[in-house]
Structures are given as structure tokens and as C-alpha cells.
Short mmCIF file of C-alpha atoms in Angstrom, two decimals:
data_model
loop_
_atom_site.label_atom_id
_atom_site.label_comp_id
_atom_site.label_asym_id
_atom_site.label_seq_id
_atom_site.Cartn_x
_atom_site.Cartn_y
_atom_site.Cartn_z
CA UNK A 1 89.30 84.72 89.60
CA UNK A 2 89.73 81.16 89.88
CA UNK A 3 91.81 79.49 92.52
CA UNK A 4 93.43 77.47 90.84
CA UNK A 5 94.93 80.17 88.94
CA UNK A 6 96.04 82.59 91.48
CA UNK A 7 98.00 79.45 93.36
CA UNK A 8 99.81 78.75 89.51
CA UNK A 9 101.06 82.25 89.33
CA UNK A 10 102.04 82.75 93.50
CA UNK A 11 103.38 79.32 92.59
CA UNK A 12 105.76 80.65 89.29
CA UNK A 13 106.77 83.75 91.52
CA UNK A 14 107.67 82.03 94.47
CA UNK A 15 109.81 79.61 92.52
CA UNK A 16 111.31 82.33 90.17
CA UNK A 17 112.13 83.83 93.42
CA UNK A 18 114.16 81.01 94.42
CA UNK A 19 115.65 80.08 91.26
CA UNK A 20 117.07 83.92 90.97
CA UNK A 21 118.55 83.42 94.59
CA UNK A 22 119.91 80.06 93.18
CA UNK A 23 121.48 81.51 90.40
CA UNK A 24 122.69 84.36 92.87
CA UNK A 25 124.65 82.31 95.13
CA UNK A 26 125.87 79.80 92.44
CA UNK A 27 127.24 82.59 90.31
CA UNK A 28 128.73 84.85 93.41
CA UNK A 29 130.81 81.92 94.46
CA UNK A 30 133.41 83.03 91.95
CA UNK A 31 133.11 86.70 92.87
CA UNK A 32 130.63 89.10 93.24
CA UNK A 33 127.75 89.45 90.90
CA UNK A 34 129.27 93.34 89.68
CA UNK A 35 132.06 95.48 90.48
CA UNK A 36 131.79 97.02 94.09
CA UNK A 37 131.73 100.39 92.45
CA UNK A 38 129.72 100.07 89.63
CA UNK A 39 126.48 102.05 89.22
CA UNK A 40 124.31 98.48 88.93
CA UNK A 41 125.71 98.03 92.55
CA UNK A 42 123.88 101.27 93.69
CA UNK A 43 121.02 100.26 91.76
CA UNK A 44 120.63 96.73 93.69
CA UNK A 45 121.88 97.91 97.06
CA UNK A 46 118.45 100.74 96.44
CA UNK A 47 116.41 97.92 95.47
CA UNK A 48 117.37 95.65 98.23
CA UNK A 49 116.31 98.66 100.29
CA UNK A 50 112.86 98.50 99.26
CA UNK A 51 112.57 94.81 101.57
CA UNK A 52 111.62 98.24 103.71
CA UNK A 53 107.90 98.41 101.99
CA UNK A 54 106.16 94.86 102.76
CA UNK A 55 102.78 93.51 101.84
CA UNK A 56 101.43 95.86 104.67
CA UNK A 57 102.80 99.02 102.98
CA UNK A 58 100.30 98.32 99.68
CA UNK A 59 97.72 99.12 102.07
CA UNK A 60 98.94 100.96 104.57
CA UNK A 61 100.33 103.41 102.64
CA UNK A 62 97.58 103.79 99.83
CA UNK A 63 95.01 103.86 102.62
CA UNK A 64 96.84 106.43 104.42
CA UNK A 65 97.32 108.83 101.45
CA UNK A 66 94.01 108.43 100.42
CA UNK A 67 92.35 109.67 103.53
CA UNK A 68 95.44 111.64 104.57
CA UNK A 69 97.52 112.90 102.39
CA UNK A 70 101.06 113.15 102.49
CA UNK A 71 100.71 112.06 106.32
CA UNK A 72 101.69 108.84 104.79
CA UNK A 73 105.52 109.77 103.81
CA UNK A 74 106.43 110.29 107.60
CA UNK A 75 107.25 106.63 108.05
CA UNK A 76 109.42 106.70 104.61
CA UNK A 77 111.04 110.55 105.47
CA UNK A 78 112.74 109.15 108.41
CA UNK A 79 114.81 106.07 107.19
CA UNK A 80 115.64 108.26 104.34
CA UNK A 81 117.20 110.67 106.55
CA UNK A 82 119.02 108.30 107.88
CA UNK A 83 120.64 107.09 105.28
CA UNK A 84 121.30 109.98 103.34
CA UNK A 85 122.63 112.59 106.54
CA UNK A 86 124.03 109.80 109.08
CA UNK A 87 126.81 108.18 107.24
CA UNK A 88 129.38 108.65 110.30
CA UNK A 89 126.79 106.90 112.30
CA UNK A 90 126.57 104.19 110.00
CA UNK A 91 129.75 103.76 109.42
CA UNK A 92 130.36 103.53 112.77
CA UNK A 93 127.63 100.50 113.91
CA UNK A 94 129.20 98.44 110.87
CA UNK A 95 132.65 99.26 112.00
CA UNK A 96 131.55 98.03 115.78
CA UNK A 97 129.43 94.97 114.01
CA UNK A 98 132.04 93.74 111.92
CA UNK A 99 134.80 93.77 115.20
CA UNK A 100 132.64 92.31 117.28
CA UNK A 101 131.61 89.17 114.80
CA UNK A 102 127.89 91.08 115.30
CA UNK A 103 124.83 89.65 113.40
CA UNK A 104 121.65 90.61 115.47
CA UNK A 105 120.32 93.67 117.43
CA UNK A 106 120.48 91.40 120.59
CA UNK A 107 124.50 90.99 119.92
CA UNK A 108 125.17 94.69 119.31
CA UNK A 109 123.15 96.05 122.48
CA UNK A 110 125.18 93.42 124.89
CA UNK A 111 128.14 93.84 123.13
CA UNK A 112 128.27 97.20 124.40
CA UNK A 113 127.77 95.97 128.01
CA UNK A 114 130.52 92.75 128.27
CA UNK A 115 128.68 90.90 125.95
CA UNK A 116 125.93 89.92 128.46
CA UNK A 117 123.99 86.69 127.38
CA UNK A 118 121.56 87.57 129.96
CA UNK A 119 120.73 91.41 128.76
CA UNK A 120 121.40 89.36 124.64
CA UNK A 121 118.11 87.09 125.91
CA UNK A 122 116.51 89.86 127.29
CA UNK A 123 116.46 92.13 123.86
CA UNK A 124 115.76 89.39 121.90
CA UNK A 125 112.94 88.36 123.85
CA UNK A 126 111.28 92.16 123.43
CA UNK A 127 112.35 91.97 120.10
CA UNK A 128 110.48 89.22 119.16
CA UNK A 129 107.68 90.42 121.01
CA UNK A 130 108.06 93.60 119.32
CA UNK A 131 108.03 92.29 115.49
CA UNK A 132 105.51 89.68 116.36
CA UNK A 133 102.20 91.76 115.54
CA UNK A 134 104.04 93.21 112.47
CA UNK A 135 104.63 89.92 110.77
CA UNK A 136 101.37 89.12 111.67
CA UNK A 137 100.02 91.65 109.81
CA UNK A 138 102.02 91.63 106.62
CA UNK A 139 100.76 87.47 106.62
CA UNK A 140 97.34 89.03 106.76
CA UNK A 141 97.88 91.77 104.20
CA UNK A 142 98.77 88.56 102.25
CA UNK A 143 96.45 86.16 103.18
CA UNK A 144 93.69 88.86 102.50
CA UNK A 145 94.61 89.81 98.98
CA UNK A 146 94.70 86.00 98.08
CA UNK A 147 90.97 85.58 99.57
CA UNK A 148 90.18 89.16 97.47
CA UNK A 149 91.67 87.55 94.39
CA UNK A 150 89.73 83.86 94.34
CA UNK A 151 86.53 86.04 95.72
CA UNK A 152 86.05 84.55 98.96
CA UNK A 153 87.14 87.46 101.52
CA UNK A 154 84.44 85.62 103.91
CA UNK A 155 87.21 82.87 104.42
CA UNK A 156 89.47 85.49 106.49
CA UNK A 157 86.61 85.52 109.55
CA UNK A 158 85.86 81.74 109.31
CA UNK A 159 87.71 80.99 112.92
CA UNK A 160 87.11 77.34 112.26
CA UNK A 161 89.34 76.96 109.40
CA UNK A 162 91.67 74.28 108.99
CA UNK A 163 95.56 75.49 109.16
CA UNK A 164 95.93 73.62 105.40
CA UNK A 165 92.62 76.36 104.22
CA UNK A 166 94.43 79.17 105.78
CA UNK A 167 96.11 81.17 102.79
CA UNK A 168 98.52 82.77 105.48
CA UNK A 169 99.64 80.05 106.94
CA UNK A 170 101.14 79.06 103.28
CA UNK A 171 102.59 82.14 103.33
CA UNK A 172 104.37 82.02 106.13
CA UNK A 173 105.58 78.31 105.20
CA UNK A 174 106.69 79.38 102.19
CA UNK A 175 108.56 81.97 103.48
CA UNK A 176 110.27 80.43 105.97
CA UNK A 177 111.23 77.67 104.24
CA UNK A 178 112.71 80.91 101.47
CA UNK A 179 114.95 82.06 104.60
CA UNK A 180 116.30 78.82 105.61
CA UNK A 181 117.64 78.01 102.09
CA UNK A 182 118.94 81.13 101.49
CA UNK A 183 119.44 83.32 104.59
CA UNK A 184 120.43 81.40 107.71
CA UNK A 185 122.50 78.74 106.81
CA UNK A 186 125.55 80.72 108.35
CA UNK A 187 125.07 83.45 110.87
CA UNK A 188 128.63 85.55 110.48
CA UNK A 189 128.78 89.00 110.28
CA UNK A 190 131.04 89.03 107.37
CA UNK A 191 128.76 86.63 105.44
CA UNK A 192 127.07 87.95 102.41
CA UNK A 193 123.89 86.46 100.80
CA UNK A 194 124.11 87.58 97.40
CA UNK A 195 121.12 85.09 96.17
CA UNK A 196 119.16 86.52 98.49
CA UNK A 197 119.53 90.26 98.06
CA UNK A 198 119.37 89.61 94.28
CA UNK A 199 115.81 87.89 94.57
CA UNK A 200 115.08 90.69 96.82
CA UNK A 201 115.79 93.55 94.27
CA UNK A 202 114.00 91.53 91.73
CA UNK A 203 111.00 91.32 94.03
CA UNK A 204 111.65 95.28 94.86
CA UNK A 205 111.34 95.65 90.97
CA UNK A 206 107.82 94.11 91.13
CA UNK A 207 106.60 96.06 93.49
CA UNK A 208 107.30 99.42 91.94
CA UNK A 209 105.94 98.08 88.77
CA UNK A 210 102.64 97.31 91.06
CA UNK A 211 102.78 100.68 92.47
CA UNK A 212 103.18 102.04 89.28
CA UNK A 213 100.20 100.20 87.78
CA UNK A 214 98.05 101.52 90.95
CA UNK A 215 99.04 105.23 90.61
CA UNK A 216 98.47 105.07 86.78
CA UNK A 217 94.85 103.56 87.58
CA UNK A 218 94.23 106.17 89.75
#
């Protein structure tokens, strides 16, 4: 497949990802997008869920069925669980998040302890160390498939690449610059990004639709 072509439609995605989060915002300023209660609230909140199953999970997943079976579903059972069987629990962090103006794990943890800023650098530190090799792995799941698509899955051991070759690095740029419009312009724990969760049930959309397409291949 030709380059040039696979950038065009990443290109039209990323961009009709950021128009829908556009619209989003621009149209929840005068109230939210559907009533609280509605069943296309469920629907979207389920969507937005699916941020859950990244780039990785295409692989990860299929590879792990494939060779496993249904030693795969572990990793999905237990977040279910969770959110179907530990609504007091739930409840309960938002309750503490929203009294305590509460917008990252570091906050909650040394919230509980006198709000430390000490023990709040301390978790954030191990959680960035933490997350680190995942988000480098979802950038390579990414990267990868590009290379796959234009034929050239050589370029993903070429060490001497330039950062502008390196189909990851545009990933991550893009991305970035995706949360920055839309996601941290206002850290409050009361804040809702409406833009963004709507471009991210649109994405979720797309993904079952590729899942789909892969299981009916199969």
C-alpha cells in the first residue's frame, strides 16, 4: 500500500477525531449533549469505556486467543466485575474525589494521608514509571501496523532512523497535541470533557467495527 495513502486516511481520522471533539465541546456549552438518563447516555458512557482496549489490545488480545484460548478474557473479566458488582465502592472513590477537588491517582492516595505533596510526588513518580512501558508499547503497536501497511516492517529495527522517519514518534505527537486541546486545559474534578469522550466513543465505534471485520475474516 502506498504511503502516501495510508498518511491521507490516518490524516482524515485524526482530524475527524478532532473536529467531533470540536463539535462536542462547542455544542455541550449550552448543556449536555443528551439527557443524563437517556439510553444514548448508557450507550456513550459504554463506548467511552472501550478507551480500555488500545492499539496493544488488537494484538494482544488476538494473539492471545489464538494460541490460548479464552486465557485472553482474564484481563477484560476483571474490570467488568468491577463495574458491574462494586457500585458502593465506586460510588464511594467519586464521592471522596469530588470532596476533595481530586483529579489524579497521586491526589486521591495523599489525600487520604493529609494531603502529603511529598507521598503525591512519590506515587506519581511510580506511576509514571509504571505506565511508561505501556505507552510505549501501544506507540509501537502503532508504529508497527503503519510500517505493515506501506510494506516496510524493516523500518521498525533501523536504530539509525531519524525521529521525523519514525512513524511512532508522529503518533505520539499527534496525540499529545489531541490531549492538550481537548483534555488538559483545566484540571478540576468537576470538569467534564464532553468533546473528548464523544471522539472517544466514536473511535470505540471503529474499533468494534475492526474487530468485527477480523472475527468475520476469520
Amino acid at each position: 500500500m502506498q504511503g502516501w495513502f495510508v498518511l491521507a486516511i490516518s490524516a482524515a481520522y485524526v482530524t475527524a477525531l478532532f473536529l467531533i471533539a470540536w463539535w462536542g465541546d462547542r455544542r455541550s456549552a449550552h448543556g449536555p449533549l443528551v439527557p443524563a438518563n437517556s439510553w444514548a447516555a448508557a450507550v456513550s458512557y459504554c463506548l467511552t469505556l472501550a478507551v480500555y482496549n488500545t492499539s496493544w489490545s488488537f494484538y494482544g488480545s488476538v494473539g492471545r486467543a489464538a494460541t490460548s484460548g479464552l486465557d485472553f478474557i482474564t484481563i477484560y473479566l476483571g474490570p467488568t466485575l468491577v463495574l458491574l458488582l462494586a457500585k458502593p465502592l465506586l460510588v464511594k472513590v467519586i464521592a471522596i474525589a469530588k470532596a476533595q477537588n481530586v483529579a489524579s491517582i497521586s491526589d486521591f492516595i495523599a489525600a487520604r494521608y493529609g494531603k502529603s505533596q511529598s507521598l503525591a510526588a512519590l506515587v506519581t513518580l511510580a506511576s509514571l514509571l509504571g505506565v511508561l512501558p505501556y505507552i510505549a508499547l501501544q506507540l509501537k503497536a502503532v508504529g508497527k501496523s503503519f510500517d505493515y501497511l506501506i510494506l516496510q516492517p524493516e523500518r521498525a529495527s533501523i536504530a539509525a532512523m531519524h525521529v521525523w522517519q519514525d512513524s511512532a514518534f508522529a503518533v505520539a505527537a499527534s496525540m499529545a497535541l489531541f490531549a492538550i486541546v481537548f483534555g488538559v486545559r483545566h484540571v478540576h474534578a468537576s470538569e467534564h470533557h464532553r468533546g473528548l469522550m464523544l471522539a472517544i466513543a466514536f473511535e470505540s465505534v471503529v474499533k468494534l467495527i475492526a474487530f468485527l471485520i477480523v472475527a468475520l475474516f476469520v
